[in-house]
Amino acid sequence: FLVDGPDGYTTAFAAQAFANAGFIVLQIEDNRRAMTIDEREGPLYAEGFHAGIEKLISEGLADPAKVGLICFSRTGWHTLHFLKEYPDMLAAVTMADAGLIGYVADMLSVNSSKDFKMQFPKVVGGIKNPEEWLAKSPMYKLSGIETPVRLEANDPGSAVATWEMYWLLRSANRPVDFIYFPKGNHILFSPANRLGSQGGNVDWFRFWLQGLEDPDPKKAEQNKRWRDLRRQHEADLKAKH
């Protein structure tokens, strides 16, 4: 069992801390056969996430109304597909320094190697112009989701790419929070940044899945911000149903 996350990643993942707080934690490793580097990849991974969640629910280990998901890096793209296909399955989600593969990220070559930059159009499905980005990327089809979303960016370049999704959700009046680590790294290693990301995610999911707040006075502003998001979220759900 890994204290943090798969492959020892320390950005956002906090498996042991979540277990200590009463969560059951499913850690999912990459299935290399699903990493097809074309339009099949996102849906294949999304189905894998769905199968894992359904397995825990069917065995009585997970409450279907209290399921959360943390994605990091490339799995951000897979989570976009998951949210698109299963918009009501997650009670909260974190997308940490995630490969959102939107139009802005592609145009600016944000936070990506040359190899990954070349993969952008392929995984979306053969993009040739801006109109196809809007038509094919699942990011632009999430304005109606109700899942509270925590976005994390770990450097200035990543922040620009992540801001696009934040703006899309915020402008649609969705519950979304944006956390920025200006001196971070893709895989966070400084104690302060790890505490902000890993500890912040424990707080985020305890708030949305357990209804709990950290009473630390230093987190008063965070708690107020999230309570405002929750009031907005509850009002939207009431209006919707």
mmCIF file of N, CA and C in Angstrom, residues 66-196:
data_model
loop_
_atom_site.group_PDB
_atom_site.id
_atom_site.type_symbol
_atom_site.label_atom_id
_atom_site.label_comp_id
_atom_site.label_asym_id
_atom_site.label_seq_id
_atom_site.Cartn_x
_atom_site.Cartn_y
_atom_site.Cartn_z
ATOM 1 N N LYS A 66 -21.335 9.217 -2.265
ATOM 2 C CA LYS A 66 -20.169 9.872 -1.666
ATOM 3 C C LYS A 66 -18.878 9.359 -2.284
ATOM 4 N N VAL A 67 -18.798 9.467 -3.600
ATOM 5 C CA VAL A 67 -17.618 9.025 -4.329
ATOM 6 C C VAL A 67 -16.847 10.241 -4.831
ATOM 7 N N GLY A 68 -15.557 10.253 -4.585
ATOM 8 C CA GLY A 68 -14.700 11.327 -5.076
ATOM 9 C C GLY A 68 -13.590 10.762 -5.940
ATOM 10 N N LEU A 69 -12.938 11.627 -6.711
ATOM 11 C CA LEU A 69 -11.859 11.186 -7.599
ATOM 12 C C LEU A 69 -10.785 12.260 -7.663
ATOM 13 N N ILE A 70 -9.534 11.823 -7.587
ATOM 14 C CA ILE A 70 -8.390 12.718 -7.764
ATOM 15 C C ILE A 70 -7.632 12.274 -9.004
ATOM 16 N N CYS A 71 -7.389 13.203 -9.916
ATOM 17 C CA CYS A 71 -6.566 12.898 -11.080
ATOM 18 C C CYS A 71 -5.374 13.831 -11.096
ATOM 19 N N PHE A 72 -4.324 13.378 -11.762
ATOM 20 C CA PHE A 72 -3.072 14.130 -11.827
ATOM 21 C C PHE A 72 -2.444 13.921 -13.200
ATOM 22 N N SER A 73 -1.907 14.994 -13.759
ATOM 23 C CA SER A 73 -1.174 14.934 -15.004
ATOM 24 C C SER A 73 -2.045 14.389 -16.140
ATOM 25 N N ARG A 74 -1.581 13.352 -16.830
ATOM 26 C CA ARG A 74 -2.283 12.862 -18.014
ATOM 27 C C ARG A 74 -3.693 12.365 -17.697
ATOM 28 N N THR A 75 -3.890 11.864 -16.484
ATOM 29 C CA THR A 75 -5.216 11.341 -16.138
ATOM 30 C C THR A 75 -6.267 12.443 -16.045
ATOM 31 N N GLY A 76 -5.832 13.699 -16.102
ATOM 32 C CA GLY A 76 -6.812 14.784 -16.201
ATOM 33 C C GLY A 76 -7.654 14.648 -17.457
ATOM 34 N N TRP A 77 -7.007 14.278 -18.568
ATOM 35 C CA TRP A 77 -7.729 14.073 -19.828
ATOM 36 C C TRP A 77 -8.742 12.946 -19.689
ATOM 37 N N HIS A 78 -8.346 11.876 -19.018
ATOM 38 C CA HIS A 78 -9.241 10.733 -18.827
ATOM 39 C C HIS A 78 -10.428 11.117 -17.933
ATOM 40 N N THR A 79 -10.163 11.982 -16.951
ATOM 41 C CA THR A 79 -11.231 12.398 -16.040
ATOM 42 C C THR A 79 -12.227 13.316 -16.736
ATOM 43 N N LEU A 80 -11.771 14.115 -17.678
ATOM 44 C CA LEU A 80 -12.714 14.918 -18.464
ATOM 45 C C LEU A 80 -13.731 14.014 -19.153
ATOM 46 N N HIS A 81 -13.259 12.914 -19.710
ATOM 47 C CA HIS A 81 -14.167 11.964 -20.359
ATOM 48 C C HIS A 81 -15.095 11.322 -19.334
ATOM 49 N N PHE A 82 -14.549 11.006 -18.161
ATOM 50 C CA PHE A 82 -15.378 10.405 -17.113
ATOM 51 C C PHE A 82 -16.504 11.349 -16.710
ATOM 52 N N LEU A 83 -16.178 12.607 -16.492
ATOM 53 C CA LEU A 83 -17.194 13.588 -16.106
ATOM 54 C C LEU A 83 -18.243 13.772 -17.199
ATOM 55 N N LYS A 84 -17.797 13.701 -18.436
ATOM 56 C CA LYS A 84 -18.736 13.835 -19.547
ATOM 57 C C LYS A 84 -19.688 12.639 -19.618
ATOM 58 N N GLU A 85 -19.157 11.431 -19.441
ATOM 59 C CA GLU A 85 -19.971 10.223 -19.573
ATOM 60 C C GLU A 85 -20.793 9.930 -18.325
ATOM 61 N N TYR A 86 -20.278 10.304 -17.154
ATOM 62 C CA TYR A 86 -20.960 10.004 -15.889
ATOM 63 C C TYR A 86 -21.055 11.275 -15.041
ATOM 64 N N PRO A 87 -21.819 12.247 -15.495
ATOM 65 C CA PRO A 87 -21.842 13.568 -14.846
ATOM 66 C C PRO A 87 -22.404 13.573 -13.437
ATOM 67 N N ASP A 88 -23.122 12.529 -13.049
ATOM 68 C CA ASP A 88 -23.751 12.509 -11.723
ATOM 69 C C ASP A 88 -23.104 11.519 -10.765
ATOM 70 N N MET A 89 -21.979 10.927 -11.139
ATOM 71 C CA MET A 89 -21.408 9.851 -10.325
ATOM 72 C C MET A 89 -20.521 10.350 -9.193
ATOM 73 N N LEU A 90 -19.889 11.502 -9.356
ATOM 74 C CA LEU A 90 -18.920 11.971 -8.381
ATOM 75 C C LEU A 90 -19.500 13.081 -7.512
ATOM 76 N N ALA A 91 -19.234 12.974 -6.209
ATOM 77 C CA ALA A 91 -19.661 14.012 -5.273
ATOM 78 C C ALA A 91 -18.629 15.123 -5.179
ATOM 79 N N ALA A 92 -17.423 14.868 -5.639
ATOM 80 C CA ALA A 92 -16.368 15.887 -5.680
ATOM 81 C C ALA A 92 -15.214 15.325 -6.497
ATOM 82 N N VAL A 93 -14.425 16.218 -7.091
ATOM 83 C CA VAL A 93 -13.279 15.792 -7.891
ATOM 84 C C VAL A 93 -12.160 16.815 -7.747
ATOM 85 N N THR A 94 -10.915 16.337 -7.822
ATOM 86 C CA THR A 94 -9.747 17.218 -7.896
ATOM 87 C C THR A 94 -8.992 16.895 -9.170
ATOM 88 N N MET A 95 -8.612 17.953 -9.890
ATOM 89 C CA MET A 95 -7.800 17.814 -11.097
ATOM 90 C C MET A 95 -6.518 18.582 -10.836
ATOM 91 N N ALA A 96 -5.447 17.851 -10.528
ATOM 92 C CA ALA A 96 -4.213 18.456 -10.039
ATOM 93 C C ALA A 96 -3.146 18.514 -11.128
ATOM 94 N N ASP A 97 -2.744 19.739 -11.476
ATOM 95 C CA ASP A 97 -1.747 19.954 -12.526
ATOM 96 C C ASP A 97 -2.025 19.020 -13.699
ATOM 97 N N ALA A 98 -3.282 19.031 -14.109
ATOM 98 C CA ALA A 98 -3.808 18.001 -14.998
ATOM 99 C C ALA A 98 -3.636 18.346 -16.474
ATOM 100 N N GLY A 99 -3.463 17.300 -17.277
ATOM 101 C CA GLY A 99 -3.408 17.455 -18.723
ATOM 102 C C GLY A 99 -4.807 17.622 -19.280
ATOM 103 N N LEU A 100 -5.319 18.839 -19.257
ATOM 104 C CA LEU A 100 -6.698 19.091 -19.684
ATOM 105 C C LEU A 100 -6.826 19.137 -21.204
ATOM 106 N N ILE A 101 -5.710 19.342 -21.877
ATOM 107 C CA ILE A 101 -5.648 19.281 -23.339
ATOM 108 C C ILE A 101 -6.768 20.101 -23.981
ATOM 109 N N GLY A 102 -6.825 21.358 -23.607
ATOM 110 C CA GLY A 102 -7.760 22.277 -24.243
ATOM 111 C C GLY A 102 -7.076 23.104 -25.310
ATOM 112 N N TYR A 103 -7.840 23.950 -25.946
ATOM 113 C CA TYR A 103 -7.323 24.773 -27.043
ATOM 114 C C TYR A 103 -6.229 25.718 -26.570
ATOM 115 N N VAL A 104 -6.441 26.344 -25.393
ATOM 116 C CA VAL A 104 -5.439 27.276 -24.877
ATOM 117 C C VAL A 104 -4.125 26.559 -24.587
ATOM 118 N N ALA A 105 -4.200 25.397 -23.924
ATOM 119 C CA ALA A 105 -2.991 24.640 -23.609
ATOM 120 C C ALA A 105 -2.241 24.251 -24.877
ATOM 121 N N ASP A 106 -2.958 23.857 -25.888
ATOM 122 C CA ASP A 106 -2.320 23.457 -27.137
ATOM 123 C C ASP A 106 -1.656 24.648 -27.825
ATOM 124 N N MET A 107 -2.340 25.772 -27.887
ATOM 125 C CA MET A 107 -1.786 26.937 -28.569
ATOM 126 C C MET A 107 -0.544 27.475 -27.873
ATOM 127 N N LEU A 108 -0.511 27.391 -26.562
ATOM 128 C CA LEU A 108 0.611 27.936 -25.807
ATOM 129 C C LEU A 108 1.673 26.893 -25.494
ATOM 130 N N SER A 109 1.410 25.646 -25.870
ATOM 131 C CA SER A 109 2.330 24.536 -25.556
ATOM 132 C C SER A 109 2.635 24.517 -24.073
ATOM 133 N N VAL A 110 1.600 24.663 -23.259
ATOM 134 C CA VAL A 110 1.786 24.839 -21.823
ATOM 135 C C VAL A 110 2.203 23.547 -21.150
ATOM 136 N N ASN A 111 3.286 23.615 -20.380
ATOM 137 C CA ASN A 111 3.677 22.549 -19.459
ATOM 138 C C ASN A 111 3.742 21.185 -20.141
ATOM 139 N N SER A 112 4.224 21.164 -21.376
ATOM 140 C CA SER A 112 4.248 19.883 -22.079
ATOM 141 C C SER A 112 5.536 19.715 -22.866
ATOM 142 N N SER A 113 6.029 18.497 -22.915
ATOM 143 C CA SER A 113 7.201 18.191 -23.718
ATOM 144 C C SER A 113 6.802 18.194 -25.188
ATOM 145 N N LYS A 114 7.802 18.197 -26.064
ATOM 146 C CA LYS A 114 7.527 18.171 -27.498
ATOM 147 C C LYS A 114 6.725 16.931 -27.860
ATOM 148 N N ASP A 115 7.061 15.791 -27.242
ATOM 149 C CA ASP A 115 6.360 14.539 -27.540
ATOM 150 C C ASP A 115 4.894 14.637 -27.144
ATOM 151 N N PHE A 116 4.641 15.175 -25.931
ATOM 152 C CA PHE A 116 3.253 15.285 -25.476
ATOM 153 C C PHE A 116 2.490 16.307 -26.302
ATOM 154 N N LYS A 117 3.179 17.389 -26.687
ATOM 155 C CA LYS A 117 2.564 18.405 -27.537
ATOM 156 C C LYS A 117 2.069 17.783 -28.844
ATOM 157 N N MET A 118 2.839 16.869 -29.411
ATOM 158 C CA MET A 118 2.455 16.209 -30.652
ATOM 159 C C MET A 118 1.272 15.271 -30.447
ATOM 160 N N GLN A 119 1.090 14.810 -29.198
ATOM 161 C CA GLN A 119 0.002 13.880 -28.913
ATOM 162 C C GLN A 119 -1.343 14.590 -28.742
ATOM 163 N N PHE A 120 -1.313 15.894 -28.422
ATOM 164 C CA PHE A 120 -2.550 16.627 -28.143
ATOM 165 C C PHE A 120 -3.630 16.382 -29.195
ATOM 166 N N PRO A 121 -3.369 16.737 -30.467
ATOM 167 C CA PRO A 121 -4.426 16.573 -31.467
ATOM 168 C C PRO A 121 -4.853 15.122 -31.651
ATOM 169 N N LYS A 122 -3.909 14.176 -31.452
ATOM 170 C CA LYS A 122 -4.223 12.769 -31.669
ATOM 171 C C LYS A 122 -5.225 12.245 -30.651
ATOM 172 N N VAL A 123 -5.005 12.557 -29.379
ATOM 173 C CA VAL A 123 -5.900 12.004 -28.358
ATOM 174 C C VAL A 123 -7.284 12.649 -28.400
ATOM 175 N N VAL A 124 -7.354 13.860 -28.924
ATOM 176 C CA VAL A 124 -8.655 14.511 -29.053
ATOM 177 C C VAL A 124 -9.410 13.977 -30.267
ATOM 178 N N GLY A 125 -8.669 13.458 -31.247
ATOM 179 C CA GLY A 125 -9.337 12.864 -32.396
ATOM 180 C C GLY A 125 -9.015 13.504 -33.725
ATOM 181 N N GLY A 126 -7.765 13.959 -33.882
ATOM 182 C CA GLY A 126 -7.370 14.518 -35.159
ATOM 183 C C GLY A 126 -7.811 15.951 -35.356
ATOM 184 N N ILE A 127 -7.348 16.854 -34.482
ATOM 185 C CA ILE A 127 -7.770 18.247 -34.522
ATOM 186 C C ILE A 127 -7.018 19.008 -35.607
ATOM 187 N N LYS A 128 -7.748 19.804 -36.366
ATOM 188 C CA LYS A 128 -7.136 20.594 -37.439
ATOM 189 C C LYS A 128 -7.418 22.087 -37.319
ATOM 190 N N ASN A 129 -8.452 22.462 -36.557
ATOM 191 C CA ASN A 129 -8.781 23.881 -36.430
ATOM 192 C C ASN A 129 -9.478 24.127 -35.100
ATOM 193 N N PRO A 130 -9.584 25.393 -34.666
ATOM 194 C CA PRO A 130 -10.196 25.699 -33.360
ATOM 195 C C PRO A 130 -11.612 25.158 -33.217
ATOM 196 N N GLU A 131 -12.390 25.166 -34.266
ATOM 197 C CA GLU A 131 -13.768 24.694 -34.182
ATOM 198 C C GLU A 131 -13.823 23.218 -33.794
ATOM 199 N N GLU A 132 -12.843 22.441 -34.255
ATOM 200 C CA GLU A 132 -12.816 21.020 -33.917
ATOM 201 C C GLU A 132 -12.431 20.800 -32.455
ATOM 202 N N TRP A 133 -11.589 21.676 -31.908
ATOM 203 C CA TRP A 133 -11.289 21.582 -30.480
ATOM 204 C C TRP A 133 -12.586 21.716 -29.676
ATOM 205 N N LEU A 134 -13.363 22.716 -29.994
ATOM 206 C CA LEU A 134 -14.601 22.962 -29.256
ATOM 207 C C LEU A 134 -15.590 21.822 -29.449
ATOM 208 N N ALA A 135 -15.582 21.199 -30.611
ATOM 209 C CA ALA A 135 -16.539 20.135 -30.905
ATOM 210 C C ALA A 135 -16.135 18.800 -30.292
ATOM 211 N N LYS A 136 -14.810 18.534 -30.201
ATOM 212 C CA LYS A 136 -14.366 17.199 -29.819
ATOM 213 C C LYS A 136 -13.843 17.066 -28.398
ATOM 214 N N SER A 137 -13.322 18.139 -27.814
ATOM 215 C CA SER A 137 -12.769 18.022 -26.463
ATOM 216 C C SER A 137 -13.887 18.002 -25.420
ATOM 217 N N PRO A 138 -13.873 17.017 -24.509
ATOM 218 C CA PRO A 138 -14.927 16.955 -23.491
ATOM 219 C C PRO A 138 -14.905 18.134 -22.528
ATOM 220 N N MET A 139 -13.792 18.861 -22.461
ATOM 221 C CA MET A 139 -13.736 20.007 -21.555
ATOM 222 C C MET A 139 -14.849 21.010 -21.833
ATOM 223 N N TYR A 140 -15.187 21.147 -23.101
ATOM 224 C CA TYR A 140 -16.161 22.164 -23.493
ATOM 225 C C TYR A 140 -17.602 21.663 -23.402
ATOM 226 N N LYS A 141 -17.772 20.498 -22.786
ATOM 227 C CA LYS A 141 -19.112 19.938 -22.642
ATOM 228 C C LYS A 141 -19.471 19.702 -21.180
ATOM 229 N N LEU A 142 -18.767 20.392 -20.276
ATOM 230 C CA LEU A 142 -18.961 20.149 -18.847
ATOM 231 C C LEU A 142 -19.691 21.280 -18.132
ATOM 232 N N SER A 143 -20.226 22.230 -18.861
ATOM 233 C CA SER A 143 -20.849 23.383 -18.208
ATOM 234 C C SER A 143 -22.073 22.993 -17.389
ATOM 235 N N GLY A 144 -22.644 21.818 -17.647
ATOM 236 C CA GLY A 144 -23.838 21.413 -16.915
ATOM 237 C C GLY A 144 -23.586 20.472 -15.760
ATOM 238 N N ILE A 145 -22.313 20.100 -15.491
ATOM 239 C CA ILE A 145 -22.058 19.150 -14.413
ATOM 240 C C ILE A 145 -22.302 19.809 -13.055
ATOM 241 N N GLU A 146 -22.715 19.004 -12.084
ATOM 242 C CA GLU A 146 -22.953 19.511 -10.734
ATOM 243 C C GLU A 146 -21.803 19.176 -9.782
ATOM 244 N N THR A 147 -20.876 18.342 -10.207
ATOM 245 C CA THR A 147 -19.778 17.911 -9.347
ATOM 246 C C THR A 147 -18.889 19.087 -8.949
ATOM 247 N N PRO A 148 -18.664 19.331 -7.666
ATOM 248 C CA PRO A 148 -17.704 20.350 -7.245
ATOM 249 C C PRO A 148 -16.293 19.977 -7.706
ATOM 250 N N VAL A 149 -15.593 20.935 -8.303
ATOM 251 C CA VAL A 149 -14.290 20.663 -8.913
ATOM 252 C C VAL A 149 -13.215 21.515 -8.244
ATOM 253 N N ARG A 150 -12.154 20.852 -7.795
ATOM 254 C CA ARG A 150 -10.965 21.549 -7.286
ATOM 255 C C ARG A 150 -9.886 21.444 -8.358
ATOM 256 N N LEU A 151 -9.400 22.588 -8.816
ATOM 257 C CA LEU A 151 -8.334 22.636 -9.801
ATOM 258 C C LEU A 151 -7.049 23.090 -9.134
ATOM 259 N N GLU A 152 -5.950 22.423 -9.442
ATOM 260 C CA GLU A 152 -4.643 22.815 -8.925
ATOM 261 C C GLU A 152 -3.681 23.039 -10.084
ATOM 262 N N ALA A 153 -2.881 24.090 -9.983
ATOM 263 C CA ALA A 153 -1.830 24.372 -10.962
ATOM 264 C C ALA A 153 -0.531 24.614 -10.208
ATOM 265 N N ASN A 154 0.563 24.060 -10.729
ATOM 266 C CA ASN A 154 1.810 24.047 -9.969
ATOM 267 C C ASN A 154 2.909 24.947 -10.513
ATOM 268 N N ASP A 155 2.630 25.700 -11.572
ATOM 269 C CA ASP A 155 3.606 26.660 -12.085
ATOM 270 C C ASP A 155 2.851 27.631 -12.987
ATOM 271 N N PRO A 156 3.470 28.749 -13.385
ATOM 272 C CA PRO A 156 2.750 29.749 -14.184
ATOM 273 C C PRO A 156 2.175 29.204 -15.488
ATOM 274 N N GLY A 157 2.906 28.346 -16.179
ATOM 275 C CA GLY A 157 2.405 27.810 -17.431
ATOM 276 C C GLY A 157 1.180 26.952 -17.241
ATOM 277 N N SER A 158 1.235 26.067 -16.251
ATOM 278 C CA SER A 158 0.093 25.214 -15.947
ATOM 279 C C SER A 158 -1.114 26.047 -15.538
ATOM 280 N N ALA A 159 -0.858 27.145 -14.845
ATOM 281 C CA ALA A 159 -1.954 27.993 -14.390
ATOM 282 C C ALA A 159 -2.741 28.565 -15.559
ATOM 283 N N VAL A 160 -2.051 28.927 -16.641
ATOM 284 C CA VAL A 160 -2.730 29.474 -17.813
ATOM 285 C C VAL A 160 -3.665 28.432 -18.414
ATOM 286 N N ALA A 161 -3.173 27.198 -18.565
ATOM 287 C CA ALA A 161 -3.992 26.132 -19.141
ATOM 288 C C ALA A 161 -5.170 25.794 -18.236
ATOM 289 N N THR A 162 -4.912 25.734 -16.922
ATOM 290 C CA THR A 162 -5.961 25.375 -15.974
ATOM 291 C C THR A 162 -7.014 26.473 -15.889
ATOM 292 N N TRP A 163 -6.585 27.720 -16.076
ATOM 293 C CA TRP A 163 -7.524 28.840 -15.995
ATOM 294 C C TRP A 163 -8.643 28.698 -17.021
ATOM 295 N N GLU A 164 -8.349 28.119 -18.166
ATOM 296 C CA GLU A 164 -9.381 27.946 -19.190
ATOM 297 C C GLU A 164 -10.547 27.126 -18.648
ATOM 298 N N MET A 165 -10.240 26.000 -17.975
ATOM 299 C CA MET A 165 -11.320 25.181 -17.436
ATOM 300 C C MET A 165 -12.008 25.897 -16.276
ATOM 301 N N TYR A 166 -11.202 26.581 -15.446
ATOM 302 C CA TYR A 166 -11.805 27.330 -14.345
ATOM 303 C C TYR A 166 -12.805 28.353 -14.878
ATOM 304 N N TRP A 167 -12.418 29.075 -15.911
ATOM 305 C CA TRP A 167 -13.305 30.089 -16.481
ATOM 306 C C TRP A 167 -14.564 29.442 -17.067
ATOM 307 N N LEU A 168 -14.419 28.316 -17.746
ATOM 308 C CA LEU A 168 -15.576 27.638 -18.336
ATOM 309 C C LEU A 168 -16.584 27.237 -17.265
ATOM 310 N N LEU A 169 -16.077 26.687 -16.152
ATOM 311 C CA LEU A 169 -16.973 26.250 -15.083
ATOM 312 C C LEU A 169 -17.515 27.439 -14.290
ATOM 313 N N ARG A 170 -16.640 28.401 -14.022
ATOM 314 C CA ARG A 170 -17.055 29.569 -13.234
ATOM 315 C C ARG A 170 -18.109 30.388 -13.985
ATOM 316 N N SER A 171 -17.908 30.560 -15.277
ATOM 317 C CA SER A 171 -18.861 31.347 -16.060
ATOM 318 C C SER A 171 -20.210 30.638 -16.172
ATOM 319 N N ALA A 172 -20.208 29.305 -15.998
ATOM 320 C CA ALA A 172 -21.454 28.542 -16.008
ATOM 321 C C ALA A 172 -22.042 28.418 -14.606
ATOM 322 N N ASN A 173 -21.435 29.125 -13.628
ATOM 323 C CA ASN A 173 -21.907 29.136 -12.244
ATOM 324 C C ASN A 173 -21.819 27.761 -11.601
ATOM 325 N N ARG A 174 -20.773 26.996 -11.956
ATOM 326 C CA ARG A 174 -20.545 25.691 -11.353
ATOM 327 C C ARG A 174 -19.676 25.841 -10.104
ATOM 328 N N PRO A 175 -19.767 24.917 -9.135
ATOM 329 C CA PRO A 175 -18.925 24.983 -7.941
ATOM 330 C C PRO A 175 -17.485 24.572 -8.267
ATOM 331 N N VAL A 176 -16.589 25.537 -8.352
ATOM 332 C CA VAL A 176 -15.206 25.260 -8.728
ATOM 333 C C VAL A 176 -14.262 26.108 -7.896
ATOM 334 N N ASP A 177 -13.147 25.518 -7.473
ATOM 335 C CA ASP A 177 -12.119 26.222 -6.711
ATOM 336 C C ASP A 177 -10.793 26.057 -7.449
ATOM 337 N N PHE A 178 -9.952 27.082 -7.373
ATOM 338 C CA PHE A 178 -8.679 27.065 -8.101
ATOM 339 C C PHE A 178 -7.557 27.346 -7.103
ATOM 340 N N ILE A 179 -6.634 26.382 -6.956
ATOM 341 C CA ILE A 179 -5.498 26.514 -6.057
ATOM 342 C C ILE A 179 -4.226 26.579 -6.892
ATOM 343 N N TYR A 180 -3.382 27.579 -6.600
ATOM 344 C CA TYR A 180 -2.194 27.821 -7.411
ATOM 345 C C TYR A 180 -0.941 27.753 -6.539
ATOM 346 N N PHE A 181 0.026 26.960 -6.972
ATOM 347 C CA PHE A 181 1.325 26.857 -6.309
ATOM 348 C C PHE A 181 2.379 27.458 -7.245
ATOM 349 N N PRO A 182 2.626 28.763 -7.165
ATOM 350 C CA PRO A 182 3.480 29.446 -8.145
ATOM 351 C C PRO A 182 4.922 28.963 -8.163
ATOM 352 N N LYS A 183 5.387 28.382 -7.058
ATOM 353 C CA LYS A 183 6.757 27.876 -7.001
ATOM 354 C C LYS A 183 6.767 26.360 -6.878
ATOM 355 N N GLY A 184 5.754 25.743 -7.426
ATOM 356 C CA GLY A 184 5.643 24.298 -7.340
ATOM 357 C C GLY A 184 6.362 23.587 -8.471
ATOM 358 N N ASN A 185 6.226 22.282 -8.476
ATOM 359 C CA ASN A 185 6.730 21.424 -9.529
ATOM 360 C C ASN A 185 5.606 20.476 -9.914
ATOM 361 N N HIS A 186 5.744 19.851 -11.069
ATOM 362 C CA HIS A 186 4.692 18.922 -11.498
ATOM 363 C C HIS A 186 4.459 17.876 -10.412
ATOM 364 N N ILE A 187 5.518 17.254 -9.933
ATOM 365 C CA ILE A 187 5.443 16.378 -8.765
ATOM 366 C C ILE A 187 5.939 17.189 -7.580
ATOM 367 N N LEU A 188 5.035 17.604 -6.729
ATOM 368 C CA LEU A 188 5.382 18.492 -5.625
ATOM 369 C C LEU A 188 6.277 17.782 -4.613
ATOM 370 N N PHE A 189 7.312 18.487 -4.145
ATOM 371 C CA PHE A 189 8.192 17.860 -3.155
ATOM 372 C C PHE A 189 8.470 18.741 -1.949
ATOM 373 N N SER A 190 8.312 20.058 -2.041
ATOM 374 C CA SER A 190 8.566 20.889 -0.868
ATOM 375 C C SER A 190 7.469 20.644 0.170
ATOM 376 N N PRO A 191 7.806 20.633 1.451
ATOM 377 C CA PRO A 191 6.806 20.361 2.489
ATOM 378 C C PRO A 191 5.603 21.292 2.436
ATOM 379 N N ALA A 192 5.843 22.589 2.193
ATOM 380 C CA ALA A 192 4.734 23.548 2.174
ATOM 381 C C ALA A 192 3.776 23.259 1.025
ATOM 382 N N ASN A 193 4.323 22.983 -0.160
ATOM 383 C CA ASN A 193 3.471 22.706 -1.308
ATOM 384 C C ASN A 193 2.739 21.374 -1.161
ATOM 385 N N ARG A 194 3.425 20.381 -0.623
ATOM 386 C CA ARG A 194 2.763 19.084 -0.419
ATOM 387 C C ARG A 194 1.630 19.210 0.591
ATOM 388 N N LEU A 195 1.862 19.977 1.655
ATOM 389 C CA LEU A 195 0.804 20.178 2.638
ATOM 390 C C LEU A 195 -0.374 20.904 2.010
ATOM 391 N N GLY A 196 -0.078 21.906 1.178
ATOM 392 C CA GLY A 196 -1.155 22.646 0.520
ATOM 393 C C GLY A 196 -1.955 21.786 -0.430
#
